[in-house]
């Protein structure tokens, strides 16, 4: 009897009707329109909401989601979407939807970030980093309801990456009816913290820094198999996440540390998926501050640093050296651009020629969090400090709490920063524009604060064509311009990893953004 | 009797008063505005509330004395302010996490008593023989192991190597148990969920490692205290006299030994509770046990001063009340201690 009880104590496993995912932090809200950072996207985008279009997770192609079909006018400016019928919104304790999803919801969701006069625009701060950085609010001329299930979007000009943007994690569809109810109750701010969407799971409980609990959306429109519960166990320490994965307390974990990948590979009951990453980790110079406005100085600083050594020490060989800002898997990649070679002697000479004397001091900001594109910015900053010391430059490493770090970075208080970018869709425009266009300075994704007219012209021209061959020509020009101007030094494209237990089926790496639990089951 | 009660009540009130003064002073010692630290609200929010004529007793003009008065009245009405970090009322957060720590400490104490007392007796009865030396060396080792290291070793062996036991939390997040008392096992037994058996088993699985980590250290302590007391008792004259009257060892032990050996160690055992709670707080952070210890450490990491202030007060009040009550009870029941000169903690 006692033996039996002991057996039960050490062998009982958790419920197959629930998936526990150990995530790395608390989301800032449950609306990815408001935040481009992975933690928020993971917790909201694919769990709570749907988009008009989706990327196929394996091929990367644009596939129908809430829109069943679409027609593009011959001039490429007018898009007409046919919407899916009988798509139910979440029924939560404070709101019972009375109708299915229709064109009004599309209008509400788009107009919220598009129009500054919209009653919900200023709720939760009025900043929409993704759509603002791509100028989508200015690109879209009108969003019209043709009938209950047909929406027409007219653009100011032709833009070939538009459809891809509608399939990103940020182009989610909110419920207009819920918004109306909240307005009537004078509780507008709840729209982003007590969310209602059409996604596979609905939010049932959230405790800051502890957990997020979701339950199944019984009327989900896809035939995906769903478990009754989905739980995000918020575990900031990556070694603790791995430990919980080994003991079976988590079924899947976020961001396994590069130094721990070997441990995962050795465990028989764990699976490690790997996918070349659609991301870039880089060292951006604040070009709005002298002397970093001088391309020669940026080049000299880049030459003083041995990127291969950084790659080995920080990424543990799980990344490839970056040449362009786009990874080699992209069709805009160009292997033959002007390279930056490690040469401290030449770097030193170049610095002296440009008036940088021995003992010049600059700041390197290192982000305090771990991202796949840079798993340890702090350590990288230390290494760079060492290299720059060799050419007579003093480096102060600066880091703040993540939220403050981002805020101060947007103000341009840095000399240089170690950060990166993960693509949200397969279109190379998603690298070129948010990272370095003039408009992206304002929306806070252009960390180099670089505004270069010719560059903006090239990348905008690329969008006038829909043929990839033709577009690649323009991105080639952009690559050359960047290699010459070096507003930022691309360092690495890190592979994306996902670790989960064998019992979990159907969990794929989403190369273009957040994790997706719809259709994931457990045996 | 009345005398003892009065003295202790007096002592408790004075100690609590000093604690409240200290906690009040913390608000001034921490960086930031005292009123923000005491309420956990930003000044603007307080002004707004004031403007909406919500009476929150916010009076920046009043002197320190009137502020202290407000502070105390809010404390007693259960209004402990909100956490800077989560925005949740502190009273609720503490009332959720403190029972978790008490629960863990209580189980650990129970196990330590069950193991420590008999082992102490065995060591004393086999004084200077092999069992004594074995137990003594075990206790020296156990006593000198840092509790957090022990906890990590237990995790390494039982969770990571064998994969038998979970290493974090008190219950798998899959299960939803309504929070009534804050004591997980009681909550589960009181709830009317369908798979009670599985949930209970899961809670027990989560309990084993943290309880053991704390209990091992406390067991060795109890073993040593018991052993010393039993040896002293057995050497005393009335035991010798009992032997002289021809009683067997067993009779001597049962009739005269056990009771007399236990009485002097009971207060010592009760006094282990604060140490136990401290150990529990360390172990909590390792096992992510949602108790007051990991809660406070989180608050310290995040510089959540309002939470630190309220948490410290809650823990110290609990420890003072607990130890003093035990002490008082023992004095009331122990015939040797009828006369009390002064109270001790």
mmCIF file of C-alpha atoms in Angstrom, chain B:
data_model
loop_
_atom_site.group_PDB
_atom_site.id
_atom_site.type_symbol
_atom_site.label_atom_id
_atom_site.label_comp_id
_atom_site.label_asym_id
_atom_site.label_seq_id
_atom_site.Cartn_x
_atom_site.Cartn_y
_atom_site.Cartn_z
ATOM 1 C CA UNK B 1 -1.930 33.553 36.158
ATOM 2 C CA UNK B 2 -3.542 36.926 35.490
ATOM 3 C CA UNK B 3 -0.217 38.482 36.272
ATOM 4 C CA UNK B 4 1.495 36.471 33.550
ATOM 5 C CA UNK B 5 -1.210 37.263 31.015
ATOM 6 C CA UNK B 6 -0.988 40.977 31.769
ATOM 7 C CA UNK B 7 2.780 41.026 31.553
ATOM 8 C CA UNK B 8 2.797 39.277 28.210
ATOM 9 C CA UNK B 9 0.053 41.410 26.743
ATOM 10 C CA UNK B 10 2.018 44.440 27.815
ATOM 11 C CA UNK B 11 5.196 43.132 26.291
ATOM 12 C CA UNK B 12 3.473 42.236 23.036
ATOM 13 C CA UNK B 13 1.852 45.635 22.745
ATOM 14 C CA UNK B 14 5.101 47.479 23.376
ATOM 15 C CA UNK B 15 7.027 45.314 20.921
ATOM 16 C CA UNK B 16 4.387 45.756 18.256
ATOM 17 C CA UNK B 17 4.376 49.491 18.856
ATOM 18 C CA UNK B 18 8.129 49.634 18.305
ATOM 19 C CA UNK B 19 7.775 47.517 15.179
ATOM 20 C CA UNK B 20 5.119 49.827 13.801
ATOM 21 C CA UNK B 21 7.376 52.825 14.495
ATOM 22 C CA UNK B 22 10.215 51.111 12.654
ATOM 23 C CA UNK B 23 7.995 50.276 9.712
ATOM 24 C CA UNK B 24 6.678 53.838 9.634
ATOM 25 C CA UNK B 25 10.245 55.124 9.708
ATOM 26 C CA UNK B 26 11.152 52.879 6.760
ATOM 27 C CA UNK B 27 8.902 54.993 4.563
ATOM 28 C CA UNK B 28 11.158 57.950 5.328
ATOM 29 C CA UNK B 29 14.381 55.975 5.029
ATOM 30 C CA UNK B 30 13.654 54.470 1.616
ATOM 31 C CA UNK B 31 14.381 56.690 -1.366
ATOM 32 C CA UNK B 32 11.260 58.397 -2.666
ATOM 33 C CA UNK B 33 8.300 60.195 -1.216
ATOM 34 C CA UNK B 34 7.112 58.666 2.101
ATOM 35 C CA UNK B 35 3.457 58.889 1.167
ATOM 36 C CA UNK B 36 4.112 57.097 -2.122
ATOM 37 C CA UNK B 37 5.929 54.328 -0.282
ATOM 38 C CA UNK B 38 3.216 53.924 2.312
ATOM 39 C CA UNK B 39 0.382 53.786 -0.191
ATOM 40 C CA UNK B 40 2.145 52.429 -3.258
ATOM 41 C CA UNK B 41 0.342 55.091 -5.294
ATOM 42 C CA UNK B 42 1.991 57.918 -7.209
ATOM 43 C CA UNK B 43 1.453 61.441 -5.879
ATOM 44 C CA UNK B 44 -0.634 62.409 -8.907
ATOM 45 C CA UNK B 45 -2.978 59.487 -8.364
ATOM 46 C CA UNK B 46 -3.336 60.439 -4.708
ATOM 47 C CA UNK B 47 -4.137 64.014 -5.654
ATOM 48 C CA UNK B 48 -6.693 62.752 -8.122
ATOM 49 C CA UNK B 49 -8.356 60.592 -5.488
ATOM 50 C CA UNK B 50 -8.306 63.537 -3.095
ATOM 51 C CA UNK B 51 -9.881 65.737 -5.725
ATOM 52 C CA UNK B 52 -12.624 63.211 -6.280
ATOM 53 C CA UNK B 53 -13.159 63.741 -2.539
ATOM 54 C CA UNK B 54 -12.402 60.133 -1.718
ATOM 55 C CA UNK B 55 -11.305 60.218 1.866
ATOM 56 C CA UNK B 56 -7.968 58.484 1.867
ATOM 57 C CA UNK B 57 -6.599 60.400 4.797
ATOM 58 C CA UNK B 58 -3.969 62.005 2.613
ATOM 59 C CA UNK B 59 -2.814 65.089 4.430
ATOM 60 C CA UNK B 60 0.587 66.330 3.300
ATOM 61 C CA UNK B 61 0.329 69.362 5.595
ATOM 62 C CA UNK B 62 -0.162 67.363 8.793
ATOM 63 C CA UNK B 63 2.780 66.655 11.098
ATOM 64 C CA UNK B 64 4.572 63.361 11.523
ATOM 65 C CA UNK B 65 2.342 62.443 14.451
ATOM 66 C CA UNK B 66 -0.868 62.822 12.499
ATOM 67 C CA UNK B 67 0.719 60.904 9.624
ATOM 68 C CA UNK B 68 1.587 58.074 11.987
ATOM 69 C CA UNK B 69 -1.981 58.123 13.265
ATOM 70 C CA UNK B 70 -3.331 57.804 9.743
ATOM 71 C CA UNK B 71 -0.842 55.088 8.961
ATOM 72 C CA UNK B 72 -1.919 53.025 11.957
ATOM 73 C CA UNK B 73 -5.633 53.458 11.339
ATOM 74 C CA UNK B 74 -5.176 52.378 7.711
ATOM 75 C CA UNK B 75 -3.111 49.376 8.829
ATOM 76 C CA UNK B 76 -5.844 48.250 11.199
ATOM 77 C CA UNK B 77 -8.563 48.637 8.598
ATOM 78 C CA UNK B 78 -6.649 46.230 6.355
ATOM 79 C CA UNK B 79 -5.743 48.975 3.933
ATOM 80 C CA UNK B 80 -2.027 48.329 3.447
ATOM 81 C CA UNK B 81 -1.587 50.175 0.187
ATOM 82 C CA UNK B 82 -0.827 48.642 -3.187
ATOM 83 C CA UNK B 83 2.300 47.156 -4.700
ATOM 84 C CA UNK B 84 4.293 49.517 -6.946
ATOM 85 C CA UNK B 85 4.936 46.667 -9.260
ATOM 86 C CA UNK B 86 1.698 44.762 -9.696
ATOM 87 C CA UNK B 87 -0.773 47.409 -8.548
ATOM 88 C CA UNK B 88 -2.526 44.775 -6.409
ATOM 89 C CA UNK B 89 -3.581 45.476 -2.810
ATOM 90 C CA UNK B 90 -0.754 44.409 -0.502
ATOM 91 C CA UNK B 91 -3.061 43.035 2.158
ATOM 92 C CA UNK B 92 -4.416 40.483 -0.295
ATOM 93 C CA UNK B 93 -0.990 39.593 -1.649
ATOM 94 C CA UNK B 94 0.435 39.071 1.834
ATOM 95 C CA UNK B 95 -2.577 37.136 3.013
ATOM 96 C CA UNK B 96 -2.040 34.821 0.069
ATOM 97 C CA UNK B 97 1.679 34.307 0.486
ATOM 98 C CA UNK B 98 2.109 34.280 4.260
ATOM 99 C CA UNK B 99 -0.053 31.143 4.768
ATOM 100 C CA UNK B 100 2.010 29.375 2.104
ATOM 101 C CA UNK B 101 5.153 29.988 4.150
ATOM 102 C CA UNK B 102 3.485 29.050 7.420
ATOM 103 C CA UNK B 103 2.204 25.857 5.830
ATOM 104 C CA UNK B 104 5.644 24.888 4.581
ATOM 105 C CA UNK B 105 7.268 25.669 7.942
ATOM 106 C CA UNK B 106 4.601 23.780 9.856
ATOM 107 C CA UNK B 107 5.023 20.603 7.817
ATOM 108 C CA UNK B 108 8.786 20.870 8.097
ATOM 109 C CA UNK B 109 8.535 21.337 11.861
ATOM 110 C CA UNK B 110 6.216 18.350 12.177
ATOM 111 C CA UNK B 111 8.576 16.113 10.244
ATOM 112 C CA UNK B 112 11.559 17.377 12.221
ATOM 113 C CA UNK B 113 9.786 16.585 15.488
ATOM 114 C CA UNK B 114 8.743 13.131 14.334
ATOM 115 C CA UNK B 115 12.313 12.342 13.335
ATOM 116 C CA UNK B 116 14.358 14.487 15.696
ATOM 117 C CA UNK B 117 12.838 13.557 19.059
ATOM 118 C CA UNK B 118 13.153 9.743 18.824
ATOM 119 C CA UNK B 119 16.606 10.018 17.273
ATOM 120 C CA UNK B 120 17.654 12.324 20.110
ATOM 121 C CA UNK B 121 16.461 9.773 22.644
ATOM 122 C CA UNK B 122 18.283 6.959 20.897
ATOM 123 C CA UNK B 123 21.512 8.955 20.835
ATOM 124 C CA UNK B 124 21.202 9.810 24.542
ATOM 125 C CA UNK B 125 20.376 6.278 25.616
ATOM 126 C CA UNK B 126 23.337 4.938 23.668
ATOM 127 C CA UNK B 127 25.511 7.725 24.972
ATOM 128 C CA UNK B 128 29.154 7.350 23.827
ATOM 129 C CA UNK B 129 28.322 4.292 21.810
ATOM 130 C CA UNK B 130 28.169 3.708 18.082
ATOM 131 C CA UNK B 131 24.556 4.926 17.497
ATOM 132 C CA UNK B 132 25.350 8.095 19.416
ATOM 133 C CA UNK B 133 28.451 8.817 17.375
ATOM 134 C CA UNK B 134 26.687 8.012 14.112
ATOM 135 C CA UNK B 135 23.730 10.254 14.869
ATOM 136 C CA UNK B 136 25.953 12.987 16.205
ATOM 137 C CA UNK B 137 28.109 13.042 13.100
ATOM 138 C CA UNK B 138 24.990 12.991 10.953
ATOM 139 C CA UNK B 139 23.659 15.951 12.885
ATOM 140 C CA UNK B 140 26.916 17.884 12.586
ATOM 141 C CA UNK B 141 26.875 17.348 8.830
ATOM 142 C CA UNK B 142 23.191 18.204 8.567
ATOM 143 C CA UNK B 143 23.540 21.259 10.712
ATOM 144 C CA UNK B 144 26.462 22.660 8.780
ATOM 145 C CA UNK B 145 24.992 22.195 5.314
ATOM 146 C CA UNK B 146 23.701 25.516 3.992
ATOM 147 C CA UNK B 147 20.011 25.060 3.372
ATOM 148 C CA UNK B 148 20.038 26.503 -0.128
ATOM 149 C CA UNK B 149 22.827 24.171 -1.167
ATOM 150 C CA UNK B 150 20.919 21.216 0.217
ATOM 151 C CA UNK B 151 17.835 22.306 -1.691
ATOM 152 C CA UNK B 152 19.813 22.517 -4.916
ATOM 153 C CA UNK B 153 21.312 19.066 -4.381
ATOM 154 C CA UNK B 154 17.862 17.609 -3.748
ATOM 155 C CA UNK B 155 16.638 19.213 -6.985
ATOM 156 C CA UNK B 156 19.631 17.883 -8.857
ATOM 157 C CA UNK B 157 19.096 14.337 -7.659
ATOM 158 C CA UNK B 158 15.348 13.909 -7.391
ATOM 159 C CA UNK B 159 14.082 16.307 -10.043
ATOM 160 C CA UNK B 160 16.696 16.556 -12.723
ATOM 161 C CA UNK B 161 18.423 13.194 -12.490
ATOM 162 C CA UNK B 162 15.577 10.850 -11.633
ATOM 163 C CA UNK B 163 12.758 13.108 -12.778
ATOM 164 C CA UNK B 164 10.590 11.981 -9.862
ATOM 165 C CA UNK B 165 9.524 15.226 -8.308
ATOM 166 C CA UNK B 166 8.672 18.705 -9.558
ATOM 167 C CA UNK B 167 11.008 21.531 -8.635
ATOM 168 C CA UNK B 168 8.851 24.605 -8.571
ATOM 169 C CA UNK B 169 5.589 25.934 -7.240
ATOM 170 C CA UNK B 170 3.037 24.376 -4.918
ATOM 171 C CA UNK B 171 0.635 22.989 -7.454
ATOM 172 C CA UNK B 172 0.695 22.427 -11.173
ATOM 173 C CA UNK B 173 -0.778 25.514 -12.829
ATOM 174 C CA UNK B 174 -3.157 23.256 -14.743
ATOM 175 C CA UNK B 175 -5.252 22.826 -11.618
ATOM 176 C CA UNK B 176 -7.449 25.586 -10.299
ATOM 177 C CA UNK B 177 -8.089 25.404 -6.591
ATOM 178 C CA UNK B 178 -10.173 28.215 -5.107
ATOM 179 C CA UNK B 179 -8.144 30.065 -2.505
ATOM 180 C CA UNK B 180 -9.981 30.043 0.819
ATOM 181 C CA UNK B 181 -7.543 29.584 3.674
ATOM 182 C CA UNK B 182 -4.285 29.963 1.780
ATOM 183 C CA UNK B 183 -3.185 26.527 3.041
ATOM 184 C CA UNK B 184 -3.043 24.428 -0.088
ATOM 185 C CA UNK B 185 -3.869 21.010 1.356
ATOM 186 C CA UNK B 186 -6.804 22.375 3.346
ATOM 187 C CA UNK B 187 -8.011 24.321 0.328
ATOM 188 C CA UNK B 188 -7.944 21.213 -1.819
ATOM 189 C CA UNK B 189 -9.794 19.143 0.761
ATOM 190 C CA UNK B 190 -12.418 21.860 1.209
ATOM 191 C CA UNK B 191 -12.943 22.479 -2.501
ATOM 192 C CA UNK B 192 -15.447 20.595 -4.618
ATOM 193 C CA UNK B 193 -13.323 19.976 -7.717
ATOM 194 C CA UNK B 194 -13.794 16.672 -9.551
ATOM 195 C CA UNK B 195 -10.282 15.257 -9.640
ATOM 196 C CA UNK B 196 -9.517 15.918 -5.992
ATOM 197 C CA UNK B 197 -7.339 12.848 -5.653
ATOM 198 C CA UNK B 198 -5.039 13.813 -8.510
ATOM 199 C CA UNK B 199 -4.804 17.398 -7.320
ATOM 200 C CA UNK B 200 -3.957 16.321 -3.793
ATOM 201 C CA UNK B 201 -1.287 13.999 -5.095
ATOM 202 C CA UNK B 202 0.150 16.796 -7.195
ATOM 203 C CA UNK B 203 0.249 19.136 -4.189
ATOM 204 C CA UNK B 204 2.014 16.457 -2.126
ATOM 205 C CA UNK B 205 4.561 15.897 -4.871
ATOM 206 C CA UNK B 206 5.325 19.598 -4.821
ATOM 207 C CA UNK B 207 5.620 19.601 -1.044
ATOM 208 C CA UNK B 208 8.169 16.820 -0.620
ATOM 209 C CA UNK B 209 11.410 18.495 -1.673
ATOM 210 C CA UNK B 210 10.973 21.913 -0.033
ATOM 211 C CA UNK B 211 9.744 20.326 3.184
ATOM 212 C CA UNK B 212 12.680 17.943 3.245
ATOM 213 C CA UNK B 213 15.222 20.703 2.616
ATOM 214 C CA UNK B 214 14.027 22.621 5.629
ATOM 215 C CA UNK B 215 13.311 19.586 7.785
ATOM 216 C CA UNK B 216 16.772 18.061 7.498
ATOM 217 C CA UNK B 217 18.434 21.058 9.089
ATOM 218 C CA UNK B 218 15.797 21.411 11.792
ATOM 219 C CA UNK B 219 15.843 17.687 12.536
ATOM 220 C CA UNK B 220 19.530 17.805 13.360
ATOM 221 C CA UNK B 221 18.926 20.760 15.656
ATOM 222 C CA UNK B 222 16.126 19.000 17.492
ATOM 223 C CA UNK B 223 18.188 15.840 17.714
ATOM 224 C CA UNK B 224 20.989 17.695 19.463
ATOM 225 C CA UNK B 225 18.721 19.562 21.845
ATOM 226 C CA UNK B 226 16.849 16.389 22.789
ATOM 227 C CA UNK B 227 20.011 14.382 23.218
ATOM 228 C CA UNK B 228 21.547 16.918 25.564
ATOM 229 C CA UNK B 229 18.385 17.236 27.626
ATOM 230 C CA UNK B 230 17.896 13.478 27.938
ATOM 231 C CA UNK B 231 21.505 12.958 28.993
ATOM 232 C CA UNK B 232 21.155 15.643 31.656
ATOM 233 C CA UNK B 233 17.918 14.172 32.907
ATOM 234 C CA UNK B 234 19.326 10.651 33.051
ATOM 235 C CA UNK B 235 22.240 11.896 35.100
ATOM 236 C CA UNK B 236 20.027 13.648 37.609
ATOM 237 C CA UNK B 237 19.529 12.284 41.113
ATOM 238 C CA UNK B 238 15.883 11.312 40.868
ATOM 239 C CA UNK B 239 16.665 8.991 37.983
ATOM 240 C CA UNK B 240 19.487 7.428 39.944
ATOM 241 C CA UNK B 241 17.021 7.052 42.786
ATOM 242 C CA UNK B 242 14.518 5.363 40.512
ATOM 243 C CA UNK B 243 17.159 2.897 39.423
ATOM 244 C CA UNK B 244 18.060 2.335 43.046
ATOM 245 C CA UNK B 245 14.459 1.379 43.726
ATOM 246 C CA UNK B 246 14.906 -1.423 41.231
ATOM 247 C CA UNK B 247 12.962 -0.112 38.235
ATOM 248 C CA UNK B 248 13.999 -1.334 34.820
ATOM 249 C CA UNK B 249 15.487 1.112 32.302
ATOM 250 C CA UNK B 250 12.243 1.059 30.393
ATOM 251 C CA UNK B 251 10.183 1.863 33.483
ATOM 252 C CA UNK B 252 12.571 4.636 34.478
ATOM 253 C CA UNK B 253 12.397 6.129 31.046
ATOM 254 C CA UNK B 254 8.635 5.962 30.644
ATOM 255 C CA UNK B 255 7.709 7.056 34.180
ATOM 256 C CA UNK B 256 10.369 9.628 34.905
ATOM 257 C CA UNK B 257 12.623 10.211 31.910
ATOM 258 C CA UNK B 258 10.518 11.293 28.947
ATOM 259 C CA UNK B 259 8.379 13.930 30.633
ATOM 260 C CA UNK B 260 11.227 15.482 32.535
ATOM 261 C CA UNK B 261 13.488 15.525 29.517
ATOM 262 C CA UNK B 262 10.856 17.072 27.275
ATOM 263 C CA UNK B 263 9.731 19.916 29.504
ATOM 264 C CA UNK B 264 12.949 21.963 29.324
ATOM 265 C CA UNK B 265 13.270 21.487 25.550
ATOM 266 C CA UNK B 266 9.737 22.480 24.565
ATOM 267 C CA UNK B 267 10.424 26.218 24.759
ATOM 268 C CA UNK B 268 13.696 25.661 22.917
ATOM 269 C CA UNK B 269 11.816 23.842 20.163
ATOM 270 C CA UNK B 270 9.254 26.606 19.871
ATOM 271 C CA UNK B 271 12.075 29.087 19.556
ATOM 272 C CA UNK B 272 13.285 27.203 16.479
ATOM 273 C CA UNK B 273 10.263 28.456 14.613
ATOM 274 C CA UNK B 274 11.757 31.811 13.545
ATOM 275 C CA UNK B 275 14.905 30.042 12.290
ATOM 276 C CA UNK B 276 12.662 27.618 10.518
ATOM 277 C CA UNK B 277 10.733 30.432 8.880
ATOM 278 C CA UNK B 278 13.988 32.054 7.759
ATOM 279 C CA UNK B 279 15.117 28.791 6.227
ATOM 280 C CA UNK B 280 11.725 28.402 4.640
ATOM 281 C CA UNK B 281 12.076 31.811 3.031
ATOM 282 C CA UNK B 282 15.392 30.808 1.478
ATOM 283 C CA UNK B 283 14.038 27.494 0.290
ATOM 284 C CA UNK B 284 10.977 29.194 -1.169
ATOM 285 C CA UNK B 285 13.015 31.237 -3.579
ATOM 286 C CA UNK B 286 14.765 28.112 -4.819
ATOM 287 C CA UNK B 287 11.568 26.135 -5.289
ATOM 288 C CA UNK B 288 9.583 29.160 -6.556
ATOM 289 C CA UNK B 289 7.202 28.444 -3.687
ATOM 290 C CA UNK B 290 4.709 31.318 -3.696
ATOM 291 C CA UNK B 291 5.314 32.226 -0.052
ATOM 292 C CA UNK B 292 6.224 35.413 1.728
ATOM 293 C CA UNK B 293 9.959 34.788 1.323
ATOM 294 C CA UNK B 294 10.035 34.633 -2.450
ATOM 295 C CA UNK B 295 7.473 37.413 -2.515
ATOM 296 C CA UNK B 296 9.704 39.688 -0.417
ATOM 297 C CA UNK B 297 12.794 38.858 -2.433
ATOM 298 C CA UNK B 298 10.916 39.695 -5.620
ATOM 299 C CA UNK B 299 9.887 42.987 -4.033
ATOM 300 C CA UNK B 300 13.497 43.719 -3.120
ATOM 301 C CA UNK B 301 14.698 42.927 -6.649
ATOM 302 C CA UNK B 302 12.113 45.225 -8.126
ATOM 303 C CA UNK B 303 12.628 47.940 -5.515
ATOM 304 C CA UNK B 304 8.963 47.735 -4.660
ATOM 305 C CA UNK B 305 9.325 49.734 -1.437
ATOM 306 C CA UNK B 306 5.664 49.733 -0.477
ATOM 307 C CA UNK B 307 5.683 45.938 -0.643
ATOM 308 C CA UNK B 308 8.955 45.626 1.280
ATOM 309 C CA UNK B 309 7.624 47.830 4.039
ATOM 310 C CA UNK B 310 4.324 46.000 4.453
ATOM 311 C CA UNK B 311 5.919 42.579 4.035
ATOM 312 C CA UNK B 312 8.567 43.171 6.691
ATOM 313 C CA UNK B 313 5.950 44.371 9.126
ATOM 314 C CA UNK B 314 3.693 41.393 8.469
ATOM 315 C CA UNK B 315 6.486 38.865 8.919
ATOM 316 C CA UNK B 316 7.907 40.446 12.060
ATOM 317 C CA UNK B 317 4.472 40.832 13.659
ATOM 318 C CA UNK B 318 3.733 37.209 12.916
ATOM 319 C CA UNK B 319 7.030 36.013 14.382
ATOM 320 C CA UNK B 320 6.637 38.168 17.514
ATOM 321 C CA UNK B 321 3.065 37.082 18.101
ATOM 322 C CA UNK B 322 3.860 33.435 17.545
ATOM 323 C CA UNK B 323 6.939 33.166 19.729
ATOM 324 C CA UNK B 324 5.472 35.242 22.529
ATOM 325 C CA UNK B 325 2.252 33.264 22.587
ATOM 326 C CA UNK B 326 4.149 29.986 22.735
ATOM 327 C CA UNK B 327 6.356 31.339 25.453
ATOM 328 C CA UNK B 328 3.331 32.506 27.405
ATOM 329 C CA UNK B 329 1.562 29.179 27.016
ATOM 330 C CA UNK B 330 4.607 27.313 28.246
ATOM 331 C CA UNK B 331 4.897 29.550 31.255
ATOM 332 C CA UNK B 332 1.274 29.069 32.064
ATOM 333 C CA UNK B 333 1.591 25.299 31.877
ATOM 334 C CA UNK B 334 5.051 24.701 33.279
ATOM 335 C CA UNK B 335 4.843 24.323 37.039
ATOM 336 C CA UNK B 336 8.484 25.290 37.520
ATOM 337 C CA UNK B 337 8.015 28.636 35.888
ATOM 338 C CA UNK B 338 5.022 29.983 37.825
ATOM 339 C CA UNK B 339 7.063 32.917 39.024
ATOM 340 C CA UNK B 340 7.984 35.187 36.184
ATOM 341 C CA UNK B 341 10.500 37.881 36.669
ATOM 342 C CA UNK B 342 10.582 39.128 33.111
ATOM 343 C CA UNK B 343 9.488 38.062 29.678
ATOM 344 C CA UNK B 344 11.988 36.863 27.141
ATOM 345 C CA UNK B 345 11.769 36.370 23.467
#
